[in-house]
């Protein structure tokens, strides 16, 4: 059972994710943000649930659609937005960009632009946690499309084989770029497929943050207790185009409209009000704070300086001396 | 050719040495590294005892350190390297074995997009101290078990590429890779692993990355090479010496970092250079070396820099089909450079 305080915290995170995602999409559309950006609209419930299920010790490996995951893991909004802009104050100093957010200070280990490839990396972090005898779990998020790639199957097999403390969180938004799930999967029962790897699997309504949080809490607790991996299929729907301000023409209008009826933040807001867990003024106050926080982060990012040129060859190797012989003049 | 010609500089001064094969030297390096640091672990297909690796290079390790630290994996190269990347991020020093260099193609994403780039993309927050050990096959196994792909990895900023030619170097360079804060690709030539024997320091032994070795000093021409071709170069140099041509043989030992300083210093003196390797000539490591030598020493060169490498075909199975350069090819190339 979630406490009221936890529900409000979850609402705050979800609202922050929606507002940030929408703002970034708008900035892309206006041309102020010249970058690939993958909106996370539709995933807010899953990310909100994640935010209250993980501890700071837990580790997370995400994908290019990582904005919500980064905020769920507690990464600083200013640093995240500055990174999306490629500025010096970004969490990676501007060298990662929106597809490659990392913030190890909060256990946000990496995010990858290669579909599915974070899965074996999370498996390795899981081996490390197991060897350390640590009470931490590793979560890896990925889309439904990632369940088609070899890396997914290799990683799942290893996790099942070695009973690793990894939670595989499939953010099933039912689209792989422009292809709907039924057109690319022979068996669209992803949880059912995952079962074959010798692990627990759970399917949950990803538009229901409370149910998702309960499932994730349980899965994470089991992982930390040495009870092995869980595959969680959180079923949602992508409420925007694939990237930036992309087109929606290929998405069935009725399907999208039905999904928008269940848009996670407004529907959770209604639920909090109806259940009496929060009042209109409580939520309005959170909404206002969120708007201010997003405005502040975008202003901060836009004012942040681009990285200095001499950073270009830093961090290729630990020591720039290793660049000797490559023709790099330092 | 004598064993002494292959004595590593760094081994020469060491107190206690023992003649061993490259396989034994590698095994010794792994034992010492696992002994010295409990964070060092090995993963790969068949690496555990009783088999101890298909080439037996990890023999004895799982018996001594257990299957948590010497972990036999499923046949899943992407999974192996991905897990090793995660382990490195989790504070370990993993050594991942990819049986044949050809199979690095299966996990090239994890090597090239993840291991090599995470430090950079994270702005320095995510180092990946990973060693990938891989073997380059003999032609006995045909075209999918014999490719020299080192140029692919040299072309990827962020990963070091190491190719030993002596047993002592194999031990010392592997130790350096394991301790290195960056990902390293360590290439073991099957042609050398069991036949190459030399004096190897018995205890902990390190050879620094990025430092070439002059295997034979000379005055008339510089031969720049590495790995299996060092033998051919030394043999050719002996033949050339009988003909009054003095060839200097440089063993690069590591391709990244690349010791251009030693190369350029030598070619500036000899004014002639040949680059020799098993990788394809076309777009191979020699192309980079020849270009850099030419760019820097154009005015000093008495002849264009020559490259000798494999032909532009998959590796043919039949031994009768010429493919890798021989020492005779090198002798002929040097004659061409000398204008004879
Ligand atoms: C290996 C690889 N192939 C193709 C792509 C191009 N691509 C980017 S996102 C995407 C769709 C992935 O769908 P899914 O895993 O469901 O995640 P979602 O974008 O829906 O969150 C594709 C094909 C890629 N980034 N990586």
XYZ file of C-alpha atoms and ligand atoms in Angstrom:
696
model
C 0.000 0.000 0.000
C 1.246 3.449 -0.884
C 1.015 6.280 1.613
C -0.531 9.598 0.666
C 2.885 11.229 0.827
C 4.224 8.657 -1.627
C 1.299 9.208 -3.970
C 1.906 12.946 -3.951
C 5.593 12.450 -4.537
C 4.751 10.212 -7.447
C 2.325 12.780 -8.820
C 4.984 15.468 -8.587
C 7.516 13.367 -10.508
C 4.958 12.439 -13.157
C 3.843 16.039 -13.622
C 7.454 17.136 -13.874
C 8.114 14.536 -16.570
C 5.087 15.578 -18.641
C 5.920 19.248 -18.372
C 9.570 18.714 -19.220
C 8.847 16.404 -22.133
C 6.234 18.754 -23.599
C 8.523 21.726 -23.168
C 11.432 19.961 -24.846
C 9.177 18.943 -27.758
C 7.999 22.552 -28.085
C 11.582 23.804 -28.054
C 12.461 21.340 -30.805
C 9.472 22.516 -32.833
C 10.396 26.166 -32.421
C 13.985 25.427 -33.377
C 15.465 26.613 -30.094
C 16.504 23.042 -29.273
C 18.354 21.594 -32.228
C 18.550 18.015 -31.216
C 16.992 14.612 -31.471
C 14.563 14.344 -28.611
C 12.475 11.329 -27.687
C 9.329 12.393 -25.816
C 8.329 10.245 -22.877
C 4.625 11.033 -23.020
C 2.685 7.957 -22.023
C 5.447 6.614 -19.796
C 4.885 9.006 -16.885
C 3.024 6.432 -14.796
C 5.811 3.894 -15.171
C 8.522 6.463 -14.426
C 6.569 7.842 -11.464
C 6.206 4.321 -10.100
C 9.892 3.699 -10.620
C 10.740 6.885 -8.738
C 9.211 5.651 -5.515
C 10.279 2.017 -5.951
C 14.029 2.599 -6.346
C 16.447 3.581 -3.616
C 19.487 5.730 -4.254
C 21.633 2.582 -3.992
C 19.765 0.868 -6.809
C 21.179 1.332 -10.274
C 19.396 2.106 -13.522
C 20.311 1.510 -17.159
C 18.045 3.295 -19.616
C 17.532 3.996 -23.306
C 17.567 7.051 -25.580
C 14.003 7.745 -24.363
C 15.490 8.364 -20.953
C 14.212 11.722 -19.763
C 11.562 10.203 -17.494
C 13.926 7.541 -16.187
C 16.586 10.132 -15.338
C 14.118 12.228 -13.381
C 12.688 9.109 -11.710
C 16.174 8.198 -10.541
C 16.605 11.639 -9.036
C 18.883 13.278 -11.539
C 18.963 17.034 -11.293
C 16.579 18.687 -13.774
C 18.888 21.577 -14.599
C 21.756 19.214 -15.363
C 19.540 16.984 -17.487
C 18.129 19.841 -19.566
C 21.556 21.425 -19.999
C 22.772 18.059 -21.300
C 19.917 17.903 -23.794
C 21.135 21.279 -25.037
C 24.747 20.060 -25.153
C 25.934 22.670 -22.697
C 28.792 22.705 -20.228
C 26.498 22.424 -17.201
C 24.947 19.213 -18.496
C 25.223 16.032 -16.461
C 27.824 14.800 -18.968
C 29.357 18.193 -19.661
C 27.546 18.335 -23.005
C 29.338 15.382 -24.582
C 26.553 12.866 -24.089
C 23.429 14.598 -25.321
C 19.783 13.580 -24.976
C 20.303 9.957 -26.022
C 23.220 9.392 -23.657
C 22.304 10.756 -20.274
C 24.470 9.433 -17.449
C 24.404 10.528 -13.843
C 26.284 8.030 -11.745
C 25.957 10.332 -8.727
C 22.355 9.100 -8.441
C 22.891 5.579 -9.778
C 21.718 6.512 -13.261
C 24.449 4.416 -14.798
C 23.979 4.963 -18.497
C 21.492 5.249 -21.306
C 22.094 3.953 -24.763
C 21.071 4.887 -28.274
C 21.394 1.305 -29.447
C 18.091 -0.500 -29.003
C 18.344 -3.272 -26.397
C 22.037 -2.966 -25.711
C 21.591 -1.675 -22.169
C 20.196 -5.055 -21.176
C 23.488 -7.013 -21.061
C 25.154 -4.040 -19.370
C 22.523 -4.143 -16.628
C 23.224 -7.865 -16.355
C 26.891 -7.057 -15.691
C 25.923 -4.530 -13.035
C 23.707 -7.249 -11.593
C 26.652 -9.654 -11.424
C 28.637 -6.938 -9.645
C 25.831 -6.396 -7.129
C 25.558 -10.135 -6.542
C 29.326 -10.520 -6.072
C 29.389 -7.546 -3.740
C 26.675 -9.198 -1.665
C 24.987 -5.815 -1.858
C 21.413 -5.003 -0.996
C 20.895 -3.231 -4.278
C 19.003 -4.014 -7.411
C 19.613 -3.036 -10.999
C 16.717 -1.877 -13.153
C 16.943 -1.712 -16.893
C 14.271 -0.012 -18.953
C 13.633 -0.625 -22.625
C 10.823 -0.464 -25.127
C 8.758 -3.294 -26.504
C 10.758 -3.075 -29.730
C 13.909 -4.049 -27.838
C 12.497 -7.486 -27.109
C 13.233 -8.427 -30.717
C 16.978 -7.874 -30.569
C 19.611 -10.472 -29.711
C 21.079 -8.515 -26.807
C 17.745 -8.804 -24.990
C 17.695 -12.578 -25.264
C 21.350 -12.976 -24.350
C 20.958 -10.802 -21.275
C 17.699 -12.403 -20.148
C 19.213 -15.860 -20.407
C 22.217 -14.845 -18.313
C 20.048 -13.181 -15.683
C 17.794 -16.240 -15.422
C 20.777 -18.587 -15.361
C 22.643 -16.740 -12.644
C 19.587 -15.507 -10.656
C 20.787 -11.944 -10.875
C 19.228 -9.014 -8.974
C 17.957 -7.336 -12.135
C 14.499 -5.982 -12.875
C 13.777 -5.854 -16.586
C 11.266 -3.070 -16.983
C 9.708 -3.203 -20.427
C 8.041 0.122 -21.131
C 5.637 -1.329 -23.659
C 4.277 1.681 -25.518
C 3.202 -0.644 -28.327
C 5.280 1.038 -30.999
C 8.729 0.336 -32.352
C 9.465 3.627 -34.069
C 6.735 3.611 -36.758
C 5.799 -0.041 -36.588
C 3.061 -1.312 -34.292
C 3.866 -4.290 -32.107
C 1.557 -6.695 -33.966
C 3.531 -6.072 -37.151
C 6.913 -7.017 -35.752
C 6.328 -9.691 -33.124
C 5.260 -13.256 -33.799
C 4.079 -13.411 -30.202
C 3.030 -10.090 -28.677
C 2.759 -11.598 -25.189
C 6.088 -10.175 -24.054
C 5.748 -11.301 -20.447
C 4.935 -14.766 -21.712
C 8.044 -14.800 -23.847
C 10.179 -13.636 -20.944
C 8.915 -16.487 -18.793
C 10.860 -18.873 -20.979
C 14.082 -17.495 -19.489
C 13.403 -18.929 -16.077
C 12.329 -15.790 -14.283
C 9.253 -14.285 -12.709
C 7.230 -12.169 -15.057
C 4.465 -9.702 -14.344
C 2.259 -7.704 -16.669
C 0.844 -4.480 -15.276
C -1.160 -1.527 -16.558
C 1.516 1.124 -16.983
C -1.112 3.859 -17.018
C -1.861 2.943 -13.409
C 1.058 4.300 -11.386
C -0.121 2.802 -8.132
C -0.382 -0.735 -9.472
C 2.922 -0.325 -11.297
C 4.662 0.972 -8.174
C 3.463 -2.033 -6.200
C 4.729 -4.442 -8.833
C 8.089 -2.683 -9.049
C 8.510 -2.519 -5.296
C 7.924 -6.210 -5.034
C 10.279 -6.995 -7.913
C 13.013 -4.779 -6.497
C 12.630 -6.184 -3.001
C 12.955 -9.710 -4.366
C 16.025 -8.736 -6.347
C 17.674 -7.169 -3.313
C 16.824 -10.260 -1.255
C 18.584 -12.580 -3.674
C 15.371 -13.998 -5.140
C 16.479 -13.307 -8.677
C 15.289 -11.302 -11.654
C 11.798 -10.221 -12.671
C 10.534 -9.163 -16.052
C 7.905 -6.444 -15.698
C 5.841 -5.615 -18.750
C 4.235 -2.233 -18.123
C 1.659 -1.729 -20.848
C 1.202 1.874 -21.957
C 0.804 3.691 -25.245
C 2.981 6.269 -26.937
C 1.065 9.532 -26.761
C 3.277 11.382 -29.242
C 5.215 10.644 -32.377
C 8.455 8.722 -32.077
C 10.793 11.673 -31.805
C 10.943 15.433 -31.570
C 7.878 16.958 -33.156
C 7.423 13.957 -35.458
C 4.312 13.169 -37.374
C 1.451 11.038 -36.082
C -0.043 10.144 -39.445
C 0.723 6.447 -39.156
C -0.933 6.134 -35.737
C -4.597 5.055 -35.786
C -6.488 8.146 -34.579
C -9.048 6.224 -32.540
C -6.348 4.213 -30.785
C -4.404 7.349 -29.890
C -7.574 9.134 -28.755
C -8.485 6.204 -26.505
C -5.002 6.211 -25.020
C -5.138 9.970 -24.442
C -8.267 9.395 -22.365
C -5.955 7.593 -19.989
C -3.081 10.112 -20.199
C -1.234 9.235 -16.956
C -0.937 12.632 -15.255
C -4.488 13.958 -15.740
C -5.977 10.572 -14.914
C -3.884 10.166 -11.774
C -4.812 13.720 -10.812
C -8.504 12.881 -11.094
C -7.958 9.740 -9.085
C -6.188 11.610 -6.268
C -9.011 14.106 -6.108
C -11.793 11.495 -6.268
C -10.207 9.354 -3.565
C -9.732 12.399 -1.377
C -5.997 11.739 -1.136
C -5.356 15.332 -2.176
C -7.301 18.528 -2.622
C -7.431 20.700 -5.735
C -5.289 23.286 -3.988
C -2.661 20.678 -2.971
C -2.310 19.572 -6.577
C -2.477 23.087 -8.000
C 0.426 24.014 -5.743
C 2.464 21.065 -7.053
C 1.541 21.965 -10.643
C 2.708 25.538 -10.124
C 5.982 24.388 -8.579
C 6.558 22.074 -11.499
C 5.997 24.839 -14.054
C 8.431 27.087 -12.201
C 11.003 24.315 -11.962
C 10.776 23.566 -15.685
C 11.018 27.253 -16.620
C 14.029 27.607 -14.394
C 15.758 24.523 -15.851
C 15.254 25.593 -19.473
C 16.410 29.126 -18.713
C 19.437 27.694 -16.914
C 20.253 25.361 -19.816
C 19.832 28.038 -22.464
C 22.123 30.348 -20.529
C 24.737 27.660 -19.944
C 27.895 28.064 -22.001
C 28.861 25.525 -24.655
C 31.715 23.277 -23.554
C 35.223 24.652 -24.036
C 36.935 23.431 -27.211
C 39.761 21.894 -25.233
C 37.330 19.413 -23.699
C 36.958 17.761 -27.057
C 39.854 15.378 -26.561
C 39.397 14.948 -22.867
C 37.899 11.634 -21.680
C 38.643 9.742 -24.879
C 41.049 7.916 -22.582
C 41.778 8.413 -18.908
C 45.012 10.104 -19.852
C 45.327 12.330 -22.923
C 48.878 10.977 -23.363
C 47.233 7.855 -24.787
C 46.217 9.942 -27.813
C 49.851 10.151 -28.835
C 50.336 8.799 -32.323
C 46.749 9.449 -33.355
C 47.546 12.766 -34.951
C 45.673 14.710 -32.274
C 47.556 17.903 -31.482
C 47.129 18.711 -27.815
C 66.202 -17.321 -35.289
C 67.223 -17.493 -31.670
C 65.142 -17.005 -28.579
C 67.444 -14.211 -27.511
C 66.263 -12.051 -30.405
C 62.841 -12.086 -28.824
C 63.918 -11.206 -25.352
C 61.800 -8.275 -24.305
C 63.655 -5.164 -23.210
C 61.737 -5.164 -20.023
C 62.421 -8.814 -19.324
C 66.128 -8.451 -19.904
C 66.846 -6.735 -16.640
C 64.521 -8.805 -14.498
C 66.066 -10.950 -11.829
C 64.352 -14.273 -12.331
C 63.188 -15.498 -15.691
C 62.037 -18.775 -17.102
C 61.650 -19.912 -20.685
C 57.980 -20.406 -21.367
C 55.456 -20.377 -24.165
C 53.172 -17.437 -24.762
C 50.307 -19.619 -23.525
C 52.120 -20.214 -20.226
C 53.026 -16.553 -19.968
C 49.406 -15.518 -20.444
C 48.250 -18.064 -17.903
C 50.828 -16.744 -15.467
C 49.683 -13.149 -16.026
C 46.081 -14.147 -15.326
C 46.988 -16.023 -12.151
C 49.058 -13.129 -10.850
C 46.410 -10.539 -11.692
C 43.651 -12.509 -9.989
C 45.891 -13.077 -7.014
C 46.826 -9.425 -6.718
C 43.335 -7.965 -7.016
C 40.089 -9.612 -6.002
C 38.239 -7.295 -8.400
C 39.823 -8.983 -11.411
C 37.570 -11.584 -12.953
C 37.379 -13.549 -16.149
C 34.348 -14.402 -18.205
C 33.868 -16.153 -21.485
C 32.856 -19.369 -23.159
C 34.514 -22.496 -21.730
C 36.943 -20.511 -19.571
C 36.462 -22.633 -16.452
C 38.174 -25.896 -15.552
C 38.395 -28.727 -16.381
C 38.765 -27.462 -19.943
C 40.363 -24.173 -18.833
C 39.581 -22.375 -22.069
C 39.675 -23.886 -25.541
C 43.349 -22.971 -25.681
C 43.839 -23.818 -21.990
C 45.012 -20.295 -21.295
C 42.753 -19.978 -18.261
C 43.674 -23.431 -16.951
C 43.607 -23.724 -13.199
C 41.996 -20.361 -12.593
C 38.456 -21.451 -11.755
C 39.767 -24.196 -9.495
C 41.747 -21.600 -7.596
C 39.402 -18.605 -7.684
C 35.977 -20.174 -8.108
C 33.319 -19.897 -10.767
C 32.132 -16.506 -9.564
C 35.419 -14.983 -10.636
C 36.120 -17.296 -13.534
C 32.692 -17.485 -15.064
C 31.869 -19.768 -17.959
C 29.193 -18.035 -20.024
C 26.563 -18.989 -22.547
C 27.530 -18.605 -26.210
C 26.505 -14.998 -26.311
C 29.242 -12.554 -27.303
C 27.044 -9.486 -26.969
C 26.007 -10.719 -23.556
C 29.600 -11.413 -22.536
C 30.950 -7.995 -23.475
C 27.816 -6.210 -22.239
C 28.100 -7.971 -18.892
C 31.793 -7.134 -18.758
C 30.987 -3.464 -19.423
C 28.454 -3.555 -16.586
C 30.967 -5.242 -14.288
C 33.540 -2.588 -15.117
C 30.966 0.095 -14.327
C 30.226 -1.755 -11.097
C 33.803 -1.466 -9.843
C 35.320 -4.694 -11.186
C 38.195 -5.275 -13.587
C 36.734 -7.810 -15.968
C 38.673 -9.768 -18.554
C 36.297 -10.987 -21.224
C 37.425 -13.704 -23.573
C 36.128 -13.708 -27.135
C 37.405 -16.988 -28.482
C 38.225 -15.807 -32.002
C 38.698 -12.253 -33.200
C 36.161 -12.985 -35.939
C 33.506 -13.250 -33.214
C 34.112 -9.696 -32.106
C 31.820 -8.892 -35.027
C 28.975 -10.391 -32.977
C 29.589 -7.971 -30.111
C 31.060 -5.036 -31.956
C 28.237 -2.837 -30.665
C 29.215 -3.468 -27.073
C 32.907 -2.901 -27.789
C 32.652 0.076 -30.111
C 29.491 1.853 -28.961
C 29.635 1.120 -25.269
C 33.026 0.104 -23.856
C 34.924 2.598 -25.991
C 32.544 5.545 -25.634
C 31.105 5.526 -22.156
C 33.922 7.500 -20.594
C 33.615 10.169 -23.252
C 29.830 10.375 -23.452
C 29.523 10.605 -19.692
C 31.948 13.497 -19.545
C 34.466 11.336 -17.711
C 32.101 9.861 -15.134
C 31.925 6.315 -16.482
C 35.284 4.652 -17.049
C 35.266 1.110 -18.431
C 38.410 -0.706 -17.241
C 37.754 -3.778 -19.362
C 40.161 -6.130 -21.097
C 38.895 -8.071 -24.074
C 41.178 -10.995 -24.845
C 40.761 -12.464 -28.257
C 42.604 -14.850 -30.537
C 43.498 -14.520 -34.163
C 43.155 -17.836 -35.858
C 45.303 -19.822 -38.105
C 44.159 -20.519 -41.637
C 43.438 -24.061 -40.544
C 39.938 -22.897 -39.562
C 39.144 -20.972 -42.729
C 37.840 -17.526 -43.466
C 35.614 -17.025 -40.417
C 38.291 -17.877 -37.860
C 41.340 -16.067 -39.155
C 40.661 -12.383 -39.684
C 42.933 -9.656 -38.402
C 40.414 -6.959 -37.531
C 42.699 -4.697 -35.498
C 42.275 -1.756 -37.868
C 38.549 -1.672 -37.064
C 39.309 -1.095 -33.421
C 42.171 1.335 -34.053
C 39.581 3.349 -35.932
C 37.429 3.624 -32.799
C 38.512 6.323 -30.351
C 38.453 5.095 -26.776
C 39.805 1.565 -26.968
C 43.434 0.501 -26.785
C 44.695 -2.204 -29.115
C 47.529 -4.461 -28.031
C 49.250 -7.214 -30.021
C 52.208 -8.960 -28.359
C 54.844 -10.883 -30.309
C 56.849 -12.422 -27.470
C 55.871 -14.456 -24.438
C 57.428 -11.900 -22.094
C 55.507 -9.087 -23.775
C 52.310 -11.113 -23.704
C 52.636 -11.408 -19.953
C 53.702 -7.823 -19.381
C 51.251 -6.205 -21.764
C 48.311 -8.249 -20.512
C 49.113 -7.142 -16.962
C 49.137 -3.536 -18.151
C 45.795 -3.960 -19.932
C 44.154 -5.432 -16.844
C 45.356 -2.522 -14.757
C 44.548 0.079 -17.378
C 41.653 2.446 -16.653
C 40.406 2.124 -20.245
C 39.082 -0.734 -22.337
C 41.819 -2.703 -24.076
C 41.583 -5.203 -26.877
C 44.333 -7.764 -26.371
C 45.053 -9.915 -29.410
C 46.624 -13.339 -28.988
C 47.919 -14.901 -32.173
C 47.263 -18.624 -32.297
C 50.371 -18.956 -34.432
C 52.399 -17.615 -31.525
C 50.560 -18.897 -28.475
C 52.124 -22.356 -28.470
C 55.249 -21.932 -30.571
C 56.655 -18.673 -29.317
C 58.930 -19.357 -26.356
C 61.200 -16.896 -24.640
C 62.545 -15.732 -21.326
C 59.692 -14.482 -19.207
C 60.006 -12.870 -15.795
C 58.577 -15.215 -13.203
C 56.822 -12.743 -10.914
C 54.637 -9.745 -11.630
C 55.772 -8.196 -14.884
C 54.433 -5.210 -16.746
C 55.261 -3.756 -20.129
C 53.899 -0.243 -20.601
C 51.266 0.338 -23.278
C 52.324 2.674 -26.071
C 56.005 1.825 -26.082
C 57.402 0.073 -29.152
C 60.434 -2.230 -28.959
C 63.351 -2.150 -31.347
C 63.878 -5.850 -32.000
C 66.935 -5.314 -34.146
C 68.796 -2.076 -34.745
C 69.673 -1.114 -38.324
C 70.698 1.761 -40.537
C 69.328 1.387 -44.054
C 65.640 0.726 -43.679
C 63.032 0.584 -40.929
C 60.575 -2.295 -40.822
C 57.550 -1.461 -38.687
C 55.528 -4.446 -37.633
C 53.801 -6.293 -34.787
C 52.449 -9.696 -33.759
C 53.319 -12.733 -35.863
C 55.082 -10.649 -38.485
C 57.849 -9.685 -36.070
C 59.325 -13.158 -36.641
C 59.261 -12.699 -40.390
C 60.787 -9.273 -40.094
C 63.644 -10.513 -37.932
C 64.242 -13.438 -40.295
C 64.237 -11.084 -43.289
C 66.619 -8.727 -41.507
C 69.053 -11.607 -41.029
C 68.887 -12.439 -44.733
C 69.303 -8.779 -45.641
C 72.301 -8.453 -43.307
C 74.045 -11.176 -45.285
C 73.450 -9.041 -48.371
C 74.911 -5.976 -46.716
C 71.598 -4.260 -45.928
C 71.005 -3.306 -42.333
C 67.302 -3.298 -41.404
C 65.910 -1.938 -38.189
C 62.885 -3.902 -36.912
C 60.374 -2.103 -34.771
C 57.755 -4.152 -32.943
C 54.918 -1.744 -32.196
C 53.494 -3.960 -29.413
C 50.511 -1.637 -29.054
C 48.662 -0.109 -31.998
C 46.748 2.276 -29.755
C 48.487 4.098 -28.166
C 50.772 4.155 -31.186
C 54.424 4.921 -30.556
C 54.994 7.180 -33.570
C 57.894 8.789 -31.764
C 60.024 5.648 -31.985
C 58.891 5.060 -35.572
C 59.663 8.587 -36.748
C 62.986 8.725 -34.938
C 64.034 5.531 -36.709
C 62.796 6.473 -40.182
C 64.419 9.873 -39.894
C 67.745 8.021 -39.599
C 67.169 5.211 -42.103
C 65.118 7.322 -44.556
C 63.286 4.242 -45.805
C 60.320 2.427 -44.285
C 58.184 -0.658 -44.816
C 55.123 -1.453 -42.751
C 54.392 -5.143 -42.452
C 51.313 -6.847 -41.018
C 48.861 -9.724 -41.378
C 45.860 -7.399 -41.670
C 44.694 -6.406 -45.149
C 46.907 -3.821 -46.796
C 43.861 -1.884 -47.979
C 42.791 0.462 -45.161
C 44.982 -1.510 -42.789
C 47.135 -0.183 -39.945
C 49.977 0.285 -42.449
C 47.982 2.927 -44.296
C 47.939 5.099 -41.203
C 51.624 4.559 -40.482
C 52.673 5.213 -44.075
C 50.616 8.391 -44.186
C 52.006 9.743 -40.939
C 55.588 8.920 -41.894
C 55.114 10.604 -45.260
C 53.443 13.671 -43.800
C 56.208 14.157 -41.268
C 59.322 13.010 -43.110
C 58.508 13.660 -46.772
C 61.653 15.650 -47.381
C 63.896 13.038 -45.760
C 62.529 9.946 -47.457
C 64.629 8.324 -50.169
C 61.697 6.242 -51.375
C 57.938 6.022 -50.786
C 56.862 4.134 -47.693
C 55.819 0.613 -48.657
C 53.071 -1.454 -47.114
C 52.993 -5.230 -46.977
C 49.845 -6.889 -45.735
C 47.207 -9.400 -46.671
C 45.446 -9.283 -50.014
C 41.936 -7.936 -50.328
C 40.028 -11.190 -50.072
C 38.629 -13.207 -47.218
C 41.323 -15.419 -45.734
C 41.613 -18.431 -48.046
C 41.692 -21.854 -46.446
C 44.195 -23.523 -48.744
C 47.749 -23.094 -47.536
C 48.854 -22.964 -51.162
C 47.057 -19.679 -51.776
C 49.379 -16.799 -50.971
C 47.883 -14.496 -48.458
C 49.972 -13.140 -45.609
C 53.309 -11.572 -46.470
C 56.351 -13.789 -45.973
C 59.872 -12.850 -45.020
C 60.820 -13.320 -48.689
C 58.203 -10.731 -49.616
C 59.782 -8.367 -47.136
C 63.269 -8.992 -48.497
C 61.972 -8.205 -51.987
C 60.230 -5.056 -50.756
C 63.413 -3.827 -49.102
C 65.342 -4.425 -52.319
C 62.760 -2.336 -54.118
C 63.209 0.458 -51.565
C 66.986 0.293 -51.898
C 66.665 0.563 -55.647
C 68.320 -2.809 -56.195
C 20.115 -1.428 -32.852
C 19.218 -0.298 -33.273
N 18.432 -0.463 -34.361
C 17.620 0.527 -34.750
C 17.583 1.712 -34.077
C 16.660 2.843 -34.549
N 15.554 2.968 -33.577
C 15.566 3.938 -32.654
S 14.252 3.840 -31.651
C 13.635 2.505 -32.446
C 12.362 1.880 -31.988
C 12.526 1.140 -30.705
O 11.290 0.800 -30.180
P 11.089 0.402 -28.684
O 12.184 -0.508 -28.232
O 9.711 -0.119 -28.549
O 11.262 1.728 -27.852
P 10.444 3.069 -27.890
O 11.159 3.985 -28.848
O 9.071 2.735 -28.306
O 10.514 3.619 -26.516
C 14.464 2.160 -33.493
C 14.189 1.044 -34.430
C 18.442 1.855 -32.972
N 18.516 3.003 -32.268
N 19.211 0.828 -32.573
